[in-house]
Short mmCIF file of C-alpha atoms and ligand atoms in Angstrom, two decimals:
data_model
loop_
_atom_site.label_atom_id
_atom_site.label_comp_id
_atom_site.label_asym_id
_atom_site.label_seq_id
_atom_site.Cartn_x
_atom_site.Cartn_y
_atom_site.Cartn_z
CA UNK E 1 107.24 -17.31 35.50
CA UNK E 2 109.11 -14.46 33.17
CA UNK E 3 109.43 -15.99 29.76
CA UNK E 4 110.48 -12.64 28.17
CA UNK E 5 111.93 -9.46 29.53
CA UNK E 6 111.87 -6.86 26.99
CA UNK E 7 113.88 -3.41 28.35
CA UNK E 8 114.19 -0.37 26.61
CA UNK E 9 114.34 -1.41 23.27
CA UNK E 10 115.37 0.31 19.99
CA UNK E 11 115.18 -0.05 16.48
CA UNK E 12 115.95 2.77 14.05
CA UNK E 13 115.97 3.17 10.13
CA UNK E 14 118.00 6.30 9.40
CA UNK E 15 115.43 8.90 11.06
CA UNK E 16 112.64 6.73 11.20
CA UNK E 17 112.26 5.64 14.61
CA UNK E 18 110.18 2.04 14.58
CA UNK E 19 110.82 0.96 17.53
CA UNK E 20 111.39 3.56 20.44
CA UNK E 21 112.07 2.30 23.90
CA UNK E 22 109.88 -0.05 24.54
CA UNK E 23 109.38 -2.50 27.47
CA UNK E 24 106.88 -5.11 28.19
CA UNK E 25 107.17 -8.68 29.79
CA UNK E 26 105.49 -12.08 29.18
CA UNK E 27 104.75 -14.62 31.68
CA UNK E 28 104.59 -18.26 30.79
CA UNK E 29 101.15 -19.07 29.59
CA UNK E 30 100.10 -15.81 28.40
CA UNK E 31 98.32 -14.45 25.47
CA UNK E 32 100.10 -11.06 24.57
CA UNK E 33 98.25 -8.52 21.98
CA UNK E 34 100.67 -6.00 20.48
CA UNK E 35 97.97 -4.28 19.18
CA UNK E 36 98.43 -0.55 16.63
CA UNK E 37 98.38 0.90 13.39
CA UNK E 38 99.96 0.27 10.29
CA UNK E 39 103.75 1.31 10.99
CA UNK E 40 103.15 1.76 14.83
CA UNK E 41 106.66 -1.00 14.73
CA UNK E 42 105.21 -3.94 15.37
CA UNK E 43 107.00 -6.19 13.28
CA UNK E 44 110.31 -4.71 13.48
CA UNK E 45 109.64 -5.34 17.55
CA UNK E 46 108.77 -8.94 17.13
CA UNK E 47 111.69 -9.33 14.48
CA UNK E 48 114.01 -8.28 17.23
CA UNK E 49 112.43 -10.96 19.56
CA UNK E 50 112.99 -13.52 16.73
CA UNK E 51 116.70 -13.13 16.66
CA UNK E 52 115.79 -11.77 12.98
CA UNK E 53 117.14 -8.20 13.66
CA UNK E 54 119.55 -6.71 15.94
CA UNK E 55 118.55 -4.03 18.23
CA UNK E 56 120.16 -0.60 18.06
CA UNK E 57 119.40 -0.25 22.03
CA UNK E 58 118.03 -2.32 24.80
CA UNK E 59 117.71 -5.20 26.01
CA UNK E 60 115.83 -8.91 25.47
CA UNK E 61 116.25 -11.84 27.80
CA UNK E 62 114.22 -15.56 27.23
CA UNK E 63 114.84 -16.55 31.00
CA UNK E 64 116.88 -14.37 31.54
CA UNK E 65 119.72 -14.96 29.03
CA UNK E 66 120.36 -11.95 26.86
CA UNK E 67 119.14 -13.89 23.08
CA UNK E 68 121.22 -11.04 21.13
CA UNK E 69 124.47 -12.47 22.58
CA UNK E 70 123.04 -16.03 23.00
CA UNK E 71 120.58 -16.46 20.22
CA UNK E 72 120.67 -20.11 21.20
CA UNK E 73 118.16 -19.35 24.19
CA UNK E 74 115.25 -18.19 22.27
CA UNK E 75 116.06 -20.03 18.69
CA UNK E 76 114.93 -23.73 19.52
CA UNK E 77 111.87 -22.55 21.94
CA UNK E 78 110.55 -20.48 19.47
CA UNK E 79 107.96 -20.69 16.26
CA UNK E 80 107.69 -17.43 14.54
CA UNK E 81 104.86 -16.83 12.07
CA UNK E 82 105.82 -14.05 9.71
CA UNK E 83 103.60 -11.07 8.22
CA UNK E 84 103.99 -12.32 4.46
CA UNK E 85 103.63 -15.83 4.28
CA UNK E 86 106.40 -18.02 3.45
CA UNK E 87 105.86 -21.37 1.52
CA UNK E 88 107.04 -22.56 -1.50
CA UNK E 89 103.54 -22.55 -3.97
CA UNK E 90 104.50 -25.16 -6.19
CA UNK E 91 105.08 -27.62 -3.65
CA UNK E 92 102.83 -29.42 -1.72
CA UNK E 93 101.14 -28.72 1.88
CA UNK E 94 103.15 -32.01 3.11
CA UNK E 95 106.12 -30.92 1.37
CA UNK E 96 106.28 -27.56 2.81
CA UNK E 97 105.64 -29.08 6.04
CA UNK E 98 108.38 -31.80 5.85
CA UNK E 99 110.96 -28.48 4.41
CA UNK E 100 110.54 -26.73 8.04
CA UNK E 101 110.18 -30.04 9.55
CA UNK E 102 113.08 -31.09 8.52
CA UNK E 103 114.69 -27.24 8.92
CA UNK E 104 114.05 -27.76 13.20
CA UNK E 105 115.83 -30.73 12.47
CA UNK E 106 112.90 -33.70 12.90
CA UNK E 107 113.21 -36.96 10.91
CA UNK E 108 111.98 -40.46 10.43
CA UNK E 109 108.81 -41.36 12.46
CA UNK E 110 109.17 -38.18 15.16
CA UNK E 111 108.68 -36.00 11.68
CA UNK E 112 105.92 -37.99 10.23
CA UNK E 113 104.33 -37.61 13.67
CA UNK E 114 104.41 -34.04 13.98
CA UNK E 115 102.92 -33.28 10.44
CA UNK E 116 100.09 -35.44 11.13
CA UNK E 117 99.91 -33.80 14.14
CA UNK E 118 99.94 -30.01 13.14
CA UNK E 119 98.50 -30.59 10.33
CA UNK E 120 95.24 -31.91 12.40
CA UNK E 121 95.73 -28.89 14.62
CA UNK E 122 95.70 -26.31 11.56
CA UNK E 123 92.77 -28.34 9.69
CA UNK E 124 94.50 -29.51 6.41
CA UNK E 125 94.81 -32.87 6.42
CA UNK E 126 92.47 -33.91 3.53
CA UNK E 127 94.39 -31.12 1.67
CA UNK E 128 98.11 -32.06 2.46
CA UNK E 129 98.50 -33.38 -0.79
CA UNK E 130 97.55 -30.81 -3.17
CA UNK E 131 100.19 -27.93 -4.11
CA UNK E 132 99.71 -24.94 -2.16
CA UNK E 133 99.40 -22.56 -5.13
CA UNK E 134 95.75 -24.21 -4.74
CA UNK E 135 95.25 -23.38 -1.50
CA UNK E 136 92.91 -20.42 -0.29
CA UNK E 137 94.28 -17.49 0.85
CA UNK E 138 92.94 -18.89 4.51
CA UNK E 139 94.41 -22.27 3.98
CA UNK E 140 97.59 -20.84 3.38
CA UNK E 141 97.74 -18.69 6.29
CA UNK E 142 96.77 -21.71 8.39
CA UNK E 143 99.58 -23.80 7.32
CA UNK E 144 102.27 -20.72 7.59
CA UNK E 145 101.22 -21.22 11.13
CA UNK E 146 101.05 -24.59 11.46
CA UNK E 147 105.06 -24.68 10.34
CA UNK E 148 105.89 -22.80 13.08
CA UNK E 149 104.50 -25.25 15.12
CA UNK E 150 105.85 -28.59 14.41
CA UNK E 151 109.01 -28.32 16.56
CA UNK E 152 106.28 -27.70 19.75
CA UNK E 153 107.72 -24.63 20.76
CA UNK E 154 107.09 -22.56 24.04
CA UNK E 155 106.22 -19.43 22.36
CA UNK E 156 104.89 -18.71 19.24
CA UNK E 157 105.20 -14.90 17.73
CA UNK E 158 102.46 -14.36 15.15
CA UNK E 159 102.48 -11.20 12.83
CA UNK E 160 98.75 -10.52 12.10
CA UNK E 161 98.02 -14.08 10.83
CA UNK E 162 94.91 -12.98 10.07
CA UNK E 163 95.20 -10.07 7.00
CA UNK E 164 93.46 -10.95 4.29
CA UNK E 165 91.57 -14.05 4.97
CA UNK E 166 87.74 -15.49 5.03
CA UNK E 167 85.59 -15.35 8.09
CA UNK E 168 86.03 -19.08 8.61
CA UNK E 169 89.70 -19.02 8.49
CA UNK E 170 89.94 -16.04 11.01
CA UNK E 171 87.81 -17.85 13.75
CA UNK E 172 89.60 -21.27 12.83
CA UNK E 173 93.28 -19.58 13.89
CA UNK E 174 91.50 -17.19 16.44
CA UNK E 175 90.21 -20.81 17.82
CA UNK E 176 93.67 -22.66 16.83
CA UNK E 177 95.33 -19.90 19.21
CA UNK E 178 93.08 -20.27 22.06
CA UNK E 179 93.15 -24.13 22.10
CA UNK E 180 97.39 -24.34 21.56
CA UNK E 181 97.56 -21.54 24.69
CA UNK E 182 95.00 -24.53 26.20
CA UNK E 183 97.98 -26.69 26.17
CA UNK E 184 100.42 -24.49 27.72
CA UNK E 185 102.07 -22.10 24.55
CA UNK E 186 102.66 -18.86 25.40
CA UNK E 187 101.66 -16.80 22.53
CA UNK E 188 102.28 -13.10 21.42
CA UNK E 189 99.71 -11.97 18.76
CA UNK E 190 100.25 -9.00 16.54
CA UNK E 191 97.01 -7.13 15.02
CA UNK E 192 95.26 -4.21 13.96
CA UNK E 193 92.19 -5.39 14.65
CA UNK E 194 90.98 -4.88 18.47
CA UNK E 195 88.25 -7.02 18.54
CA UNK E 196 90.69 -10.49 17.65
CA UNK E 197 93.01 -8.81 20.47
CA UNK E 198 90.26 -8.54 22.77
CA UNK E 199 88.65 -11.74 22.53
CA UNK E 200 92.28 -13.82 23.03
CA UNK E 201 94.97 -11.59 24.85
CA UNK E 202 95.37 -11.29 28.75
CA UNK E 203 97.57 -8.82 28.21
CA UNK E 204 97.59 -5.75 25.48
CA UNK E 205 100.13 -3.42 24.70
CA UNK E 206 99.23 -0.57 22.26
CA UNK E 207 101.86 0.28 20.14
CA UNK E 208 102.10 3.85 18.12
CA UNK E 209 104.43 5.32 16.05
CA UNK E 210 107.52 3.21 17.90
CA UNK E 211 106.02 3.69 21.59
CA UNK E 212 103.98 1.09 24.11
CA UNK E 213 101.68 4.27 24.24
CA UNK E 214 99.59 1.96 27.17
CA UNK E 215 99.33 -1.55 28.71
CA UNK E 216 97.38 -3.86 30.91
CA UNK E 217 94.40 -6.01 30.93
CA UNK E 218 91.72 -5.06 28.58
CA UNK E 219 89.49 -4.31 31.26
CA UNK E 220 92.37 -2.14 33.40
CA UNK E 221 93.10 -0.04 29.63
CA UNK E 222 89.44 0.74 29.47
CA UNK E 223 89.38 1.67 32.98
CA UNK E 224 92.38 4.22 32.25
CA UNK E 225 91.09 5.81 30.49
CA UNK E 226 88.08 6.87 32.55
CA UNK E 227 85.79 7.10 29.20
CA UNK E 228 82.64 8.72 29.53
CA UNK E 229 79.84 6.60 28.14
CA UNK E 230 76.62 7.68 25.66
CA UNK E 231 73.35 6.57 26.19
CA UNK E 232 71.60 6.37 23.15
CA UNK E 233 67.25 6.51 22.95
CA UNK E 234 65.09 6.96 20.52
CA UNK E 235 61.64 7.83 21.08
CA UNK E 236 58.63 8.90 18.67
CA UNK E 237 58.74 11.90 19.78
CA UNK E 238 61.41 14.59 21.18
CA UNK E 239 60.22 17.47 23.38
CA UNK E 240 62.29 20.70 24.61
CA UNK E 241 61.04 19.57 28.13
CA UNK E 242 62.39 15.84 27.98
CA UNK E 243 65.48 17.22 26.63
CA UNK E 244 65.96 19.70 29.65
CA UNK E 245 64.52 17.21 31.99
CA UNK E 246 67.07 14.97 31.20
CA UNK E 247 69.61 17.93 31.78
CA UNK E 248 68.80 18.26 35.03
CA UNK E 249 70.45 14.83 35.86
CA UNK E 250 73.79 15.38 37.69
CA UNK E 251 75.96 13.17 35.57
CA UNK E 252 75.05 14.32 32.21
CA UNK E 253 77.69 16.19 30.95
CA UNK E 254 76.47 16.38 27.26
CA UNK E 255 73.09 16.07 24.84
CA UNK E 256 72.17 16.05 21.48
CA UNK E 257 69.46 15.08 19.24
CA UNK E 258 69.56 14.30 15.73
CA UNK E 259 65.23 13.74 14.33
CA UNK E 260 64.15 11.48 17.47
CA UNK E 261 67.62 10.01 18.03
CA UNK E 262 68.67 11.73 22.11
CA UNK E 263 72.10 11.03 22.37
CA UNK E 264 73.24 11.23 26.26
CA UNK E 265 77.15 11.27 27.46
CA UNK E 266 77.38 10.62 30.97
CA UNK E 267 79.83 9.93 33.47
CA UNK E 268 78.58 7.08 35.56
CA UNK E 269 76.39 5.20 33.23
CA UNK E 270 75.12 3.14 36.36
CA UNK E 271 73.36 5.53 38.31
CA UNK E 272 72.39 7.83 35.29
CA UNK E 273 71.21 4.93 33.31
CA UNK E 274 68.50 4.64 36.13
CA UNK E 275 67.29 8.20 36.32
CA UNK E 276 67.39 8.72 32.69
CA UNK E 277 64.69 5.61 32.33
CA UNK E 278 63.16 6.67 35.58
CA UNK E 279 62.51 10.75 33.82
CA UNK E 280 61.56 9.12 30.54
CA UNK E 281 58.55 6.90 31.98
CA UNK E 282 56.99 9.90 33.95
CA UNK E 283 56.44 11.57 30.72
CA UNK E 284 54.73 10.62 27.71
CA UNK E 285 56.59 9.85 25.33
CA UNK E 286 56.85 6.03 24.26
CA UNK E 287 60.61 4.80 24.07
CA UNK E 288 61.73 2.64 20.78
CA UNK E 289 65.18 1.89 22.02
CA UNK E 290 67.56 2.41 24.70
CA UNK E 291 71.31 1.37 24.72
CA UNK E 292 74.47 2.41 26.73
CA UNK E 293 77.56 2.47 24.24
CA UNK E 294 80.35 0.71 26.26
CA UNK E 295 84.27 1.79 25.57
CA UNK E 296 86.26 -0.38 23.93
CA UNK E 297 89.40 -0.44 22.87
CA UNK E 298 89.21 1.74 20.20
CA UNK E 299 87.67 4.00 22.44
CA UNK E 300 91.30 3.58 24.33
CA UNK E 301 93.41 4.17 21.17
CA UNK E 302 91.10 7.33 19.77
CA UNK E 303 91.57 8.41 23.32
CA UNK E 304 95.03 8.60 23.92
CA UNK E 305 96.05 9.38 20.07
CA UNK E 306 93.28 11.76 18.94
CA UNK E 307 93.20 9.35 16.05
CA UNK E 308 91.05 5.95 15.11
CA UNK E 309 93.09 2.36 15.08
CA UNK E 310 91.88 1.95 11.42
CA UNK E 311 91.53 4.45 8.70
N1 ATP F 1 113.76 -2.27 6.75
C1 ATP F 1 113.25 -1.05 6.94
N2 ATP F 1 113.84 0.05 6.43
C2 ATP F 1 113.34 1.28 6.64
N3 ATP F 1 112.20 1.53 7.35
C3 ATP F 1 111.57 0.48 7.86
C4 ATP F 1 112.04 -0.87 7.70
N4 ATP F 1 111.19 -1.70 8.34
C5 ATP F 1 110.23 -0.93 8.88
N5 ATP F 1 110.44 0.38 8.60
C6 ATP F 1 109.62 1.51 9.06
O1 ATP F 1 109.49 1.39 10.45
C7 ATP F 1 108.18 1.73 10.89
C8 ATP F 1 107.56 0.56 11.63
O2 ATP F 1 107.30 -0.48 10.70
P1 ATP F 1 106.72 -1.91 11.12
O3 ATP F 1 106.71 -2.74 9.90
O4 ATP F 1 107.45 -2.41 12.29
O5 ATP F 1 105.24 -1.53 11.55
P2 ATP F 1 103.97 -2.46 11.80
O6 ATP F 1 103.37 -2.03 13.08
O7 ATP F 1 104.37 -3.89 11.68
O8 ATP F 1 103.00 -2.05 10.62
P3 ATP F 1 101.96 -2.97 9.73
O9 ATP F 1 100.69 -3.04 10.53
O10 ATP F 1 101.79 -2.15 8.50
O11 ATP F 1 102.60 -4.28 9.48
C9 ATP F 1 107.44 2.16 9.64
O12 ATP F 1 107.51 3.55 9.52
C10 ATP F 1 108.21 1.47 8.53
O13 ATP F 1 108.08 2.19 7.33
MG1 MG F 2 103.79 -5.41 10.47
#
């Protein structure tokens, strides 16, 4: 089912265009990735989807009512977790907790409930008690999520919850995200970092300088974009025969050599992986290593932008 219909949307700040005509969907269940750069727009997209900003063009529908004219479709089914975190440091975890809490409008035993609850589900329950000024930077990202979660919204919009923090942390939410999608929230994940977008999204859209610049399926995206792949072997020691021998093979486009480091591009590593091995043990030359570097989605992004996801 269509959760979200997002059609030609706009967002501009004087000449500055953040967010320029973008359209995507999300199906119940999903895990989105809105994956690009720093300033590709995708915070001033998901504030649009949070009823936080108003478009200057296009459209958004939560099951198909339009949420700028009826806010009241989206508001209640939704737990947004902003880029900068927002609790109140002097107070404690519980207290911040009970301050949203009672913001969704919980009370009594249904709000005691769902702080023990979330609070289980982010990992801070021996910590509720002490002021959050005294939290880790981890721990504080954690429970920035976990107040977006105690009225048990439908979708959750996360702005790179994971700037910033400790290894632990990162595969706690990364974890955290995949078990709450477990249970049936649909999620969309904003990040600059492909691997986190790779290893939970279903669906990616990469976002640059205001523009879905490509979508799909991680594996469809690297398909797209039809990468050629490098086989990399190192031997003990390179002759101008292996080097031409190697030529020979149809689907090497490109080879270099740096000491005893061959570096092969081909264009169907399959095949060429085979005959490459298959020239290199009728010579003489023993092999040290042999590995096929597989695109990624940073291969996709340098690919379609000339430039690298992170500087
Ligand atoms: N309130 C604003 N006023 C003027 N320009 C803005 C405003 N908000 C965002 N921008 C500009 O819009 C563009 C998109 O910004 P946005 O914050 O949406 O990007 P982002 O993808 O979230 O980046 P980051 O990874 O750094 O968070 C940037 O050029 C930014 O400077
Ligand atoms: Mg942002």
């Amino acid at each position: 089912m269509e959760l979200l219909k997002v059609t030609n949307l706009k967002k501009y700040f004087k000449d500055i265009k953040a967010v320029d005509d973008i359209s995507f969907c999300i199906n119940k269940g999903e895990i989105l990735g809105l994956l690009g750069p720093n300033g590709a727009g995708k915070s001033t997209t998901i504030s649009m989807l949070s009823t936080l900003m108003k478009p200057d063009g296009g459209l958004i529908e939560y099951k198909g009512d339009n949420i700028v004219k009826k806010p009241s479709s989206i508001q209640p089914n939704l737990g947004y977790v902003p880029q900068e975190i927002a609790l109140y440091k002097t107070l404690s975890g519980r207290e911040n907790l009970e301050f949203w809490a009672r913001a969704y409008g919980l009370k009594g035993k249904k709000l005691k409930k769902r702080i023990d609850e979330v609070s289980e589900i982010i990992g801070i329950t021996k910590r509720l008690k002490n002021k959050v000024e005294n939290y880790s930077g981890g721990m504080q990202r954690r429970l920035n999520i976990g107040a977006a979660l105690l009225h048990e919204p439908e979708l959750i919009i996360m702005d790179e919850p994971t700037v910033g923090i400790d290894p632990q942390s990162r595969k706690h939410i990364l974890d955290t995200v995949l078990e709450l999608n477990k249970k049936g929230m649909t999620v969309i994940y904003t990040s600059h970092y492909m691997e986190e977008v790779e290893y939970l999204c279903n669906n990616i859209c990469i976002m640059d300088n205001g523009k879905i610049i490509a979508k799909g399926s991680k594996e469809e995206l690297i398909k797209s974009i039809q990468s050629e792949k490098i086989i990399n072997i190192k031997v003990d020691n390179v002759t101008d025969e292996l080097l031409n021998v190697i030529k020979t093979i149809e689907e090497v486009s490109d080879i270099t050599c740096d000491n005893n480091a061959i570096a092969v591009t081909v264009s169907n590593s399959k095949t060429s992986f085979n005959k490459i091995i298959d020239v290199l043990s009728k010579t003489d030359v023993s092999i040290n290593s042999v590995d096929i570097n597989e695109p990624n989605l940073e291969t996709v992004f340098l690919n379609l932008t000339g430039k690298a996801l992170r500087d």
